PDB file of C-alpha atoms in Angstrom:
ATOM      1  CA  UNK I   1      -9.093  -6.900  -0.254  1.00 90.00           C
ATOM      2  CA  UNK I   2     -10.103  -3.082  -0.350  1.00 92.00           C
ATOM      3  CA  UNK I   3     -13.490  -4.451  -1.975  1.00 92.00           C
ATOM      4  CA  UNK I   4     -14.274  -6.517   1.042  1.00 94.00           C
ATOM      5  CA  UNK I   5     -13.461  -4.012   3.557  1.00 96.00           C
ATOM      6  CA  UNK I   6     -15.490  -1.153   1.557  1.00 96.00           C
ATOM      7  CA  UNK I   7     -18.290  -3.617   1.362  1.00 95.00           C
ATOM      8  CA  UNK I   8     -18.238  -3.431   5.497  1.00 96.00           C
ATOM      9  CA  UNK I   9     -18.883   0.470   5.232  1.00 96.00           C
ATOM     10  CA  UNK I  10     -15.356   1.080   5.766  1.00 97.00           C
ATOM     11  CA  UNK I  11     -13.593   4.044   3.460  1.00 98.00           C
ATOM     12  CA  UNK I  12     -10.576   2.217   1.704  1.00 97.00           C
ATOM     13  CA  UNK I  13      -7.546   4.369   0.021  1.00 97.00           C
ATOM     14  CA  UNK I  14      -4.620   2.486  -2.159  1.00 96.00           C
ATOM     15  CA  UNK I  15      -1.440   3.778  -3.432  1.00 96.00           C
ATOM     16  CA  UNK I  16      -0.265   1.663  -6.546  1.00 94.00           C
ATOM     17  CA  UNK I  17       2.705   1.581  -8.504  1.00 92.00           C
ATOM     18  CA  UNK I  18       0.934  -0.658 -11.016  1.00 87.00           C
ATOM     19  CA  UNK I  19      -1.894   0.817 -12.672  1.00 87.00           C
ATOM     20  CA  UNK I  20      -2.403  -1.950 -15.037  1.00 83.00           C
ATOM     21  CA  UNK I  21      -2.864  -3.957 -12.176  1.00 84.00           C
ATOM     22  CA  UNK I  22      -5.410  -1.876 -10.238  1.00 89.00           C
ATOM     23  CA  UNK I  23      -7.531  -1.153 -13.322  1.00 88.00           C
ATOM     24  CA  UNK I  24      -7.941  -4.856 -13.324  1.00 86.00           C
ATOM     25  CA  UNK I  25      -8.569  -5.452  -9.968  1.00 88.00           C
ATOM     26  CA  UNK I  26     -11.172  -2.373  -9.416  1.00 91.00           C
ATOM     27  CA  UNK I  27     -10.042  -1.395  -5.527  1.00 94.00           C
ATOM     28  CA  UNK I  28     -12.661   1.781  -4.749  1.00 96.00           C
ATOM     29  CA  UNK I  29      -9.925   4.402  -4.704  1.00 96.00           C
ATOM     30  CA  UNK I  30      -6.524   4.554  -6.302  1.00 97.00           C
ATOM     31  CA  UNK I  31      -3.944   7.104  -6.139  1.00 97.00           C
ATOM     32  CA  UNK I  32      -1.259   6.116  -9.001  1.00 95.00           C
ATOM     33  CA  UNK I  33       2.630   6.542  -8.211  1.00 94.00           C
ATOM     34  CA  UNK I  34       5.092   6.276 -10.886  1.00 92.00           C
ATOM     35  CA  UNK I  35       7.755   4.296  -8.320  1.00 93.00           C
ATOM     36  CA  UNK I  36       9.889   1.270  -8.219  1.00 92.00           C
ATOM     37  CA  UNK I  37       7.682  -1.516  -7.062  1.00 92.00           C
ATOM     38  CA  UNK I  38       8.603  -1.499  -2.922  1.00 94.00           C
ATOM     39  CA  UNK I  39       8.415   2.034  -2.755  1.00 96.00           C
ATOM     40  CA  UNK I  40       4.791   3.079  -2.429  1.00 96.00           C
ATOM     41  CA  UNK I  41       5.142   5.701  -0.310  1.00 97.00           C
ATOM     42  CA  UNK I  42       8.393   7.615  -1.374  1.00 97.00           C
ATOM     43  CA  UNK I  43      11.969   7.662  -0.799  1.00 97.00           C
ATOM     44  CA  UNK I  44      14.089   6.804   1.979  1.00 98.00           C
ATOM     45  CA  UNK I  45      14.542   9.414   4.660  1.00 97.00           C
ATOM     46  CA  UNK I  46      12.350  11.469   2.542  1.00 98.00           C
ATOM     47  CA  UNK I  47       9.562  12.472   5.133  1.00 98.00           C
ATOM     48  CA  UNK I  48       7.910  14.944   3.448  1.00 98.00           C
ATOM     49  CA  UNK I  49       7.538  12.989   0.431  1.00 98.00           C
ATOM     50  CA  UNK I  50       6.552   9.954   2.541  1.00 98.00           C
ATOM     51  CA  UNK I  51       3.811  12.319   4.091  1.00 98.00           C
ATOM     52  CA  UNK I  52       2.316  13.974   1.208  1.00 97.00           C
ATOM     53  CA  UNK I  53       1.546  10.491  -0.422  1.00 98.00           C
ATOM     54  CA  UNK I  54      -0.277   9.827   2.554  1.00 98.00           C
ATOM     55  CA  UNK I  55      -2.261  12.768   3.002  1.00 98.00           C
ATOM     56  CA  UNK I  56      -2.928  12.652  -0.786  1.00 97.00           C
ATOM     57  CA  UNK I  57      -4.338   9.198  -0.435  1.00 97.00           C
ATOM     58  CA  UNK I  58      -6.677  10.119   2.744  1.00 98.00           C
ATOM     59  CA  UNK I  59      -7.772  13.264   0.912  1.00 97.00           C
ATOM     60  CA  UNK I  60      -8.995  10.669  -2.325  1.00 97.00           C
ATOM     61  CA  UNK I  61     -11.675   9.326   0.336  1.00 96.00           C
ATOM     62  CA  UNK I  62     -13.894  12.374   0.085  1.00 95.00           C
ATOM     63  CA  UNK I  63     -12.399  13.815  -2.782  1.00 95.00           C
ATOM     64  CA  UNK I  64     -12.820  10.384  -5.360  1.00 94.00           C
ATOM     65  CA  UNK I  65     -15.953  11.450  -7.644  1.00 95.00           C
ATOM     66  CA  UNK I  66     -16.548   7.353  -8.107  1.00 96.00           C
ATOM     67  CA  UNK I  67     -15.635   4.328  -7.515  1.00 96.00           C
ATOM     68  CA  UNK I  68     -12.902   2.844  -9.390  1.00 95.00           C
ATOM     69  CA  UNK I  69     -11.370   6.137  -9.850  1.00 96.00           C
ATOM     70  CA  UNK I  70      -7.578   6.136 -10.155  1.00 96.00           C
ATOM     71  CA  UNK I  71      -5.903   9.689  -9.029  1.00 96.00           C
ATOM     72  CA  UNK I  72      -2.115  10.143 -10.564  1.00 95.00           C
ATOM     73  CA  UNK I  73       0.268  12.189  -8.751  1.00 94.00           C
ATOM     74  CA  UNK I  74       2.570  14.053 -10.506  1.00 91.00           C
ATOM     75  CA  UNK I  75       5.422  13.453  -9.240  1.00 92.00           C
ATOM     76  CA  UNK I  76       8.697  11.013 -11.507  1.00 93.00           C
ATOM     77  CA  UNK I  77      10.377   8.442  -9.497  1.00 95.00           C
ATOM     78  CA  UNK I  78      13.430  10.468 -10.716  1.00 95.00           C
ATOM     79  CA  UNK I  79      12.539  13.420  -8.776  1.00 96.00           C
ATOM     80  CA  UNK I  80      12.262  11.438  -5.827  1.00 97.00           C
ATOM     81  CA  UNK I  81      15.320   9.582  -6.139  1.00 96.00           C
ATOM     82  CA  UNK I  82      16.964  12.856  -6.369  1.00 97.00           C
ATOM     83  CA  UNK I  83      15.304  14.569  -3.516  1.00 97.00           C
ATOM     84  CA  UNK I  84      15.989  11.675  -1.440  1.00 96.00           C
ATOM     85  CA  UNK I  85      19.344  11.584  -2.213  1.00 96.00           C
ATOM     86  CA  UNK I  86      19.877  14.663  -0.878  1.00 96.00           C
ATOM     87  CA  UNK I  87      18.226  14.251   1.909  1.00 97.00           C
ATOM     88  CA  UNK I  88      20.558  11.616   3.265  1.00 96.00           C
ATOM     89  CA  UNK I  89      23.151  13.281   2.213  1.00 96.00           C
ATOM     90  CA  UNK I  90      22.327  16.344   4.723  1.00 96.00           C
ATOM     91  CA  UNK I  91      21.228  13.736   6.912  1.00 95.00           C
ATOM     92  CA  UNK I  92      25.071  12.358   6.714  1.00 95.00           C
ATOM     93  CA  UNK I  93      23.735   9.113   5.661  1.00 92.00           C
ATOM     94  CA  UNK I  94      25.541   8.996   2.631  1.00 86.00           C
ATOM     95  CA  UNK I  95      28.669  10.760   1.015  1.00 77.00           C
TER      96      UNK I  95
ATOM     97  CA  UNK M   1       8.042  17.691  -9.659  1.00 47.00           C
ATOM     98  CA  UNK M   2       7.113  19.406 -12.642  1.00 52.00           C
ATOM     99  CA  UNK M   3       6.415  16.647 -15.001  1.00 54.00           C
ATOM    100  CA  UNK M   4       2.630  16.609 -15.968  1.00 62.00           C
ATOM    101  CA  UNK M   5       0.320  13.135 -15.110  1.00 57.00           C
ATOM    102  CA  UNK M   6       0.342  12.030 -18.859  1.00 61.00           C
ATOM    103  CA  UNK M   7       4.087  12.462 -19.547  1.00 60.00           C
ATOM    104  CA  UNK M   8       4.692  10.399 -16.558  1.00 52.00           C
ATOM    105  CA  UNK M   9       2.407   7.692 -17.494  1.00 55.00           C
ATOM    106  CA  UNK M  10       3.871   8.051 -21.092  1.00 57.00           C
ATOM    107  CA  UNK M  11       7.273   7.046 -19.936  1.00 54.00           C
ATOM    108  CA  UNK M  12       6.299   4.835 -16.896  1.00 50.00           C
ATOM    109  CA  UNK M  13       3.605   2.174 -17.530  1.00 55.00           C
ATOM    110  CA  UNK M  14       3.979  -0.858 -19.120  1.00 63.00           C
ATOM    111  CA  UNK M  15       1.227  -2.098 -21.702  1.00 64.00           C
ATOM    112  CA  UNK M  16       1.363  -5.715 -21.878  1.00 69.00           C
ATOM    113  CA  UNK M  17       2.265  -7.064 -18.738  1.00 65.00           C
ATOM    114  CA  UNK M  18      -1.012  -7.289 -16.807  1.00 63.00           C
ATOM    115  CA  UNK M  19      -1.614  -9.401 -19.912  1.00 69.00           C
ATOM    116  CA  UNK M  20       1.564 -11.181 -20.325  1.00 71.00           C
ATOM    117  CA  UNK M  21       1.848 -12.691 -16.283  1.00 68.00           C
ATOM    118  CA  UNK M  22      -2.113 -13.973 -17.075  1.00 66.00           C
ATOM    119  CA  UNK M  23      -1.060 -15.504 -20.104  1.00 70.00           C
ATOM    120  CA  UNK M  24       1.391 -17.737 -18.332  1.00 69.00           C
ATOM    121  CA  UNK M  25      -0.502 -18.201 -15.276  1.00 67.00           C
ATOM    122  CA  UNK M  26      -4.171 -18.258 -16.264  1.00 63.00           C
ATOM    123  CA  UNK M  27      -6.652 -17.261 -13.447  1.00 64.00           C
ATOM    124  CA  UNK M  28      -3.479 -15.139 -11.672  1.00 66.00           C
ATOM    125  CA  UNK M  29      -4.561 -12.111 -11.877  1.00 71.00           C
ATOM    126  CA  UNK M  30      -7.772 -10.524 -10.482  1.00 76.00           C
ATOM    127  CA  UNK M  31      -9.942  -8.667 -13.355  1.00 82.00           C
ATOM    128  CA  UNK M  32     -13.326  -7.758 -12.268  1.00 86.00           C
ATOM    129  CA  UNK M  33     -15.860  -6.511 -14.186  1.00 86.00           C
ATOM    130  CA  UNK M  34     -18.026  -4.575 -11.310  1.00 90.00           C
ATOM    131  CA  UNK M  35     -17.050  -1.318  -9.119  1.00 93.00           C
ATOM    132  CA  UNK M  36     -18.103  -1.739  -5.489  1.00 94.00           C
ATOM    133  CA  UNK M  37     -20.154   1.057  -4.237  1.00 95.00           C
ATOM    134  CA  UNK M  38     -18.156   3.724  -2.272  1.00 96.00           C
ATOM    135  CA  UNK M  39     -19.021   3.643   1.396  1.00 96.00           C
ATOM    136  CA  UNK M  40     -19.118   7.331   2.419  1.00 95.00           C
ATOM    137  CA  UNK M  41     -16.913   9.119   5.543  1.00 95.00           C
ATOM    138  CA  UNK M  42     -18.981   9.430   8.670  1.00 93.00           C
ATOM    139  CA  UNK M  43     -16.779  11.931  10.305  1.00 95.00           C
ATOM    140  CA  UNK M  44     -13.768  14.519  10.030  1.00 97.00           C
ATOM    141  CA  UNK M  45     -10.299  13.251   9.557  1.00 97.00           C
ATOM    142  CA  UNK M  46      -9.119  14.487  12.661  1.00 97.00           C
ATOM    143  CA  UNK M  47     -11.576  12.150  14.367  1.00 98.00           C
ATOM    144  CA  UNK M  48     -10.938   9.147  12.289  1.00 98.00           C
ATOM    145  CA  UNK M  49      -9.444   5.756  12.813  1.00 98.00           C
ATOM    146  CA  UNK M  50      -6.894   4.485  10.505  1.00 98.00           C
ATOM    147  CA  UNK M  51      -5.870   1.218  10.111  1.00 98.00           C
ATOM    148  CA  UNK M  52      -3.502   0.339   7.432  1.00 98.00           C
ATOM    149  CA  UNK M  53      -3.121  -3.309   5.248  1.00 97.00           C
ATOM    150  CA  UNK M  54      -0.487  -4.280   3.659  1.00 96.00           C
ATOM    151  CA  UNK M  55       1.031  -7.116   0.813  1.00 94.00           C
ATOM    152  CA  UNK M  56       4.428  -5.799   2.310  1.00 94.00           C
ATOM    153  CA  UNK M  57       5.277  -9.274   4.255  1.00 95.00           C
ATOM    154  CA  UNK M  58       6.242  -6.887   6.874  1.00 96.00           C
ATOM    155  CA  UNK M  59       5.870  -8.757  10.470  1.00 97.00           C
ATOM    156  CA  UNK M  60       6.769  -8.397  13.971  1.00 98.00           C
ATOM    157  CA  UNK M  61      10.169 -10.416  14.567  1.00 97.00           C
ATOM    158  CA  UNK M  62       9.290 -13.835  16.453  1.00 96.00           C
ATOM    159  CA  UNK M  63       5.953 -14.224  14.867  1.00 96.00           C
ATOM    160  CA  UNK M  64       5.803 -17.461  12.075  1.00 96.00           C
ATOM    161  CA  UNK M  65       7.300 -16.311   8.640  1.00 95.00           C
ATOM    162  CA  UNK M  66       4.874 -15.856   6.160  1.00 95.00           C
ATOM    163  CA  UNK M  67       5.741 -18.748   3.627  1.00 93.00           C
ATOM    164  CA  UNK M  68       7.066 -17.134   0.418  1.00 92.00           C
ATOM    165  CA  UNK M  69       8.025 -20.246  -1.287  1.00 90.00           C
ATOM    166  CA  UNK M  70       4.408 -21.959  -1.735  1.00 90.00           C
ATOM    167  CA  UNK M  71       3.320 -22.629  -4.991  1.00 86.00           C
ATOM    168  CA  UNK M  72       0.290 -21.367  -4.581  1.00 85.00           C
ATOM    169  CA  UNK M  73       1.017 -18.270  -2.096  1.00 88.00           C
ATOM    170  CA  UNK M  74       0.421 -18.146   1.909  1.00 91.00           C
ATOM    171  CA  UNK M  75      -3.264 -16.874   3.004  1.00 92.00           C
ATOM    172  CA  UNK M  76      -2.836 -15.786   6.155  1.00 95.00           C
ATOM    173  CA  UNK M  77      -2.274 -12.615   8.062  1.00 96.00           C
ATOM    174  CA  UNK M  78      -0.234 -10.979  10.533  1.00 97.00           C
ATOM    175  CA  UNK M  79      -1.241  -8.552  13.430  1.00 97.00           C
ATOM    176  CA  UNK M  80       1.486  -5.462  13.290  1.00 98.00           C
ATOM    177  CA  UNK M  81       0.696  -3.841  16.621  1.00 98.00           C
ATOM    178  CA  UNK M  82       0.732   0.159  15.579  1.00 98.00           C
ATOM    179  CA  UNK M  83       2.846   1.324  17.853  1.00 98.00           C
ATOM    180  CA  UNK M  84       5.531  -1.300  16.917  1.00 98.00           C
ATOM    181  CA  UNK M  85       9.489  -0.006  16.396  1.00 98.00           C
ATOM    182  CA  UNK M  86      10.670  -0.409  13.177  1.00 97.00           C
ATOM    183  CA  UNK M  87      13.667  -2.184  14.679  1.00 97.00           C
ATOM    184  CA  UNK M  88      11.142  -4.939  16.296  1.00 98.00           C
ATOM    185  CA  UNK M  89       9.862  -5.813  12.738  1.00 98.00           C
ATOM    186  CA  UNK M  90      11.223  -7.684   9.400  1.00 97.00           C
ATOM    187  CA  UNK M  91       9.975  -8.698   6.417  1.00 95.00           C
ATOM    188  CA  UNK M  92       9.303 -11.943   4.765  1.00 95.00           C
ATOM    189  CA  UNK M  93       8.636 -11.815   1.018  1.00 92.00           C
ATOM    190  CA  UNK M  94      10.262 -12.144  -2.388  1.00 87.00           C
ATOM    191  CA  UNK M  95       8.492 -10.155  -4.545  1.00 86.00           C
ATOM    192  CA  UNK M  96       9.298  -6.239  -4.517  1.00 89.00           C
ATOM    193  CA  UNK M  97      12.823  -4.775  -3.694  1.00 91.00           C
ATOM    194  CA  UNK M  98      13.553  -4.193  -0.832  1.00 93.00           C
ATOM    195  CA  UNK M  99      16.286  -1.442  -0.981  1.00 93.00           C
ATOM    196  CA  UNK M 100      14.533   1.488  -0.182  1.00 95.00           C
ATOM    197  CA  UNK M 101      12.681  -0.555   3.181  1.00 96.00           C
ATOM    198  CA  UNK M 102      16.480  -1.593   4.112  1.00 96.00           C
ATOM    199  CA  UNK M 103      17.392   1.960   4.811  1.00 96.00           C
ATOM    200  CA  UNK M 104      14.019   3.293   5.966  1.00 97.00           C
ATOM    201  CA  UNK M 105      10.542   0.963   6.189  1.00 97.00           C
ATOM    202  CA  UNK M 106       8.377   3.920   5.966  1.00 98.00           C
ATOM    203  CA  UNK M 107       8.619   3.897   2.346  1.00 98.00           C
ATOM    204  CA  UNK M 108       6.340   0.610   2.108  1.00 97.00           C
ATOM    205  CA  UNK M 109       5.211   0.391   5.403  1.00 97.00           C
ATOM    206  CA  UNK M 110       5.135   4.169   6.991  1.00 98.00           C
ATOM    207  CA  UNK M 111       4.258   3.443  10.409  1.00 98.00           C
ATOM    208  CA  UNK M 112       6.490   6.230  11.729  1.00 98.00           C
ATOM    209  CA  UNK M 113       4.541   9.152   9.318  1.00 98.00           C
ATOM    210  CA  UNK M 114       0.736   7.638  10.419  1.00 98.00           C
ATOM    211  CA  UNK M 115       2.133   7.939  14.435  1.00 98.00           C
ATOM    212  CA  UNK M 116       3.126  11.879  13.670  1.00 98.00           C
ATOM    213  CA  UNK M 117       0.415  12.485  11.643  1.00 98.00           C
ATOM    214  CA  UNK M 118      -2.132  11.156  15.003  1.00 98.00           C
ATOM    215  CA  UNK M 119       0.325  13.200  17.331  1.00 98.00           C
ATOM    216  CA  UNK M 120      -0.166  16.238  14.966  1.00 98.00           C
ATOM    217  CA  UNK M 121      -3.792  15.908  14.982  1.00 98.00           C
ATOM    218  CA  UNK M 122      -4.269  15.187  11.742  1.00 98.00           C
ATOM    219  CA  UNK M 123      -5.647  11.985  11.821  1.00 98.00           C
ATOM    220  CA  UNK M 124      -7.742  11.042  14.946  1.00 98.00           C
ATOM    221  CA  UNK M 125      -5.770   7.315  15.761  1.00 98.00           C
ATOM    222  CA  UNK M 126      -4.647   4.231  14.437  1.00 98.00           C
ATOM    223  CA  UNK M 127      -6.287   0.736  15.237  1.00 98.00           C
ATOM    224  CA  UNK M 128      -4.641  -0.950  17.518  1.00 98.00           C
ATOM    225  CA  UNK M 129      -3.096  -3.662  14.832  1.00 98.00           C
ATOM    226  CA  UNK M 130      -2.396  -3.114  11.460  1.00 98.00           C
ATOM    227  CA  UNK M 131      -2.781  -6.093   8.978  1.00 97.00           C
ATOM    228  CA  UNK M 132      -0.131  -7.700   6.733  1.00 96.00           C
ATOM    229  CA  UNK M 133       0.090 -10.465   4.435  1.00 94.00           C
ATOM    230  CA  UNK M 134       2.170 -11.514   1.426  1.00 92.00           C
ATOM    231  CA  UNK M 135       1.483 -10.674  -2.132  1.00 84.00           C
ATOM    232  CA  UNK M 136       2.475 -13.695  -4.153  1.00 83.00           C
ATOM    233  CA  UNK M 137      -0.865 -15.444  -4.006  1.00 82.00           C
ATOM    234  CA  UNK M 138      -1.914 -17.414  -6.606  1.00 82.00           C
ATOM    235  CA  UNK M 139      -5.261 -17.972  -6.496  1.00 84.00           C
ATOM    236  CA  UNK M 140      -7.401 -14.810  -5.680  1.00 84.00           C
ATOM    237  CA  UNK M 141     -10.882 -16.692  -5.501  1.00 86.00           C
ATOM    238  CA  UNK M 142      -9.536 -18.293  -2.677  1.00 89.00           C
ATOM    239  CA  UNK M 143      -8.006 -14.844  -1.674  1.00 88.00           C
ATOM    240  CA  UNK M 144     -11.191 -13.100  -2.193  1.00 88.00           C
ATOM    241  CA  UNK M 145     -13.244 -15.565  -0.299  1.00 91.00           C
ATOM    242  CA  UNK M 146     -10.769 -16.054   2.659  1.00 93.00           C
ATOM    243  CA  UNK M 147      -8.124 -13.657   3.487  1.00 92.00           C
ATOM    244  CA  UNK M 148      -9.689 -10.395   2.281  1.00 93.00           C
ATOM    245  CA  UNK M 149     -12.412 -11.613   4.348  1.00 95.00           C
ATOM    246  CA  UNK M 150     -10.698 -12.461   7.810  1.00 96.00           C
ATOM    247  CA  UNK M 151      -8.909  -8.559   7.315  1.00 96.00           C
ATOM    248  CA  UNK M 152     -12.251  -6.830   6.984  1.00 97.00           C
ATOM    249  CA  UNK M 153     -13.820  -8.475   9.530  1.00 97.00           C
ATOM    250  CA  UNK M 154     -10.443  -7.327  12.018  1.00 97.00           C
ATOM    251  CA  UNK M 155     -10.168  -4.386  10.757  1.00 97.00           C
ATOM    252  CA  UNK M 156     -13.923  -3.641  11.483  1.00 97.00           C
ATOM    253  CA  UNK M 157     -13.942  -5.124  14.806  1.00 98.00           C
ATOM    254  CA  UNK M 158     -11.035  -2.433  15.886  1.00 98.00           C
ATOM    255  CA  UNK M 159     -12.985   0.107  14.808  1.00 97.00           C
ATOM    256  CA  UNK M 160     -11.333   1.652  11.689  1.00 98.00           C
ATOM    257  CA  UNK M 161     -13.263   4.603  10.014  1.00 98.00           C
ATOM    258  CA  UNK M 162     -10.482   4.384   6.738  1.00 98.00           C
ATOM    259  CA  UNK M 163      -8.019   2.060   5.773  1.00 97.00           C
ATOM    260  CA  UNK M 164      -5.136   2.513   3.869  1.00 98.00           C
ATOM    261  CA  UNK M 165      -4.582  -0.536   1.702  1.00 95.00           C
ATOM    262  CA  UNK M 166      -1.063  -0.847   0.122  1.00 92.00           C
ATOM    263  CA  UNK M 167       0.005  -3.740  -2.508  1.00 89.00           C
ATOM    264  CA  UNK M 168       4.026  -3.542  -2.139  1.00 80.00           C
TER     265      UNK M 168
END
């Protein structure tokens, strides 16, 4: 998919939560999360978190030296879960 | 979110599986061999068009169902207009859990974060539709040659400068 839109002189940009997967499949650019599959871009209720993986995806379209690169973010799914967590709690989502 | 890259690829990948899943279903999953050429940026990201595709199933309530129990997969596509509610959309697909996109869909389809990120000028726009389909497909020749196709050729007709592609 991101091959055949790249090949169209479009930019393309994909999170993943599989790398084995995307090293097979070769998309241009890759920015690697270490998440529960379903949960590409974060937490819920976690905007910032939801953001950043966004803007750290857009910034891999200038910022990828070549194609077929695969950027990791450092950030554990643990983290998340926990930032998230209390997030809704403030939120008074959950108890 | 102090962990360094390797220590969280130490304790989260999983060697094998690519390998495993092809083993049982030969010709499942894509490998390829080549790196497509990187088409450069024309203009600032404040000016750009964003589109954004998606294996999420994620489709505007009323439209058909994608059909997530084909043997083979379901090769279409869905239009998601951009500036769709969350609460006029649902998803369709069996493959990836869906408890985080119960509470909140942004965190596999984060239509709400691209809108703010256009009203904070950050981005330039969104195309008008973005583009969904389902991830269980079994046969990505056929993939390759038809769906990934028909998506390009939208998403280039609306304009996009970047897209955001996201397998669920």
């Amino acid at each position: 998919m991101q091959r055949a839109v790249e090949r169209r002189g479009i930019p393309t940009v994909s999170p993943t939560v599989a790398r084995d997967v995307t090293e097979h499949a070769k998309p241009p650019r890759a920015v690697f999360l270490p998440f529960l599959m379903g949960h590409l871009f974060g937490v819920p209720h976690h905007v910032a978190l939801q953001r950043r993986i966004i803007m750290e995806c857009l910034g891999r379209v200038t910022d990828a030296p070549e194609s077929g690169d695969i950027h990791t973010l450092p950030i554990s799914w643990s983290t998340a879960r926990r930032e998230g967590i209390e997030i809704e709690r403030g939120l008074g989502l959950r108890g | 979110m102090t962990e360094s890259s390797s220590e969280v690829e130490a304790r989260q990948l999983r060697p094998g599986l690519w390998a495993t899943v092809n083993e049982r279903y030969p010709g499942s999953m894509i490998t390829k061999s080549d790196l497509v050429p990187l088409a450069p940026l024309r203009k600032p990201l404040s000016e750009c068009r964003v589109t954004f595709i998606s294996t999420s199933g994620v489709q505007p309530k009323g439209t058909l169902p994608f059909d997530t129990v084909h043997p083979v997969g379901d090769y279409t596509f869905r239009r998601v207009p951009s500036d769709s509610r969350i609460e006029d959309l649902e998803i369709h697909q069996l493959k990836y859990p869906t408890a985080g996109a119960d509470r909140d869909l942004n965190v596999i389809f984060p239509i709400e974060r691209l809108r703010e990120l256009v009203a904070d000028g950050v981005i330039g726009g969104l195309t008008e539709n973005f583009y969904t389909f389902i991830g269980y497909n079994m046969d990505p020749e056929r993939l390759e040659s038809t769906l990934a196709e028909d998506i390009a050729a939208a998403v280039s007709a609306e304009g996009a400068d970047i897209a955001l592609a996201a397998p669920a």
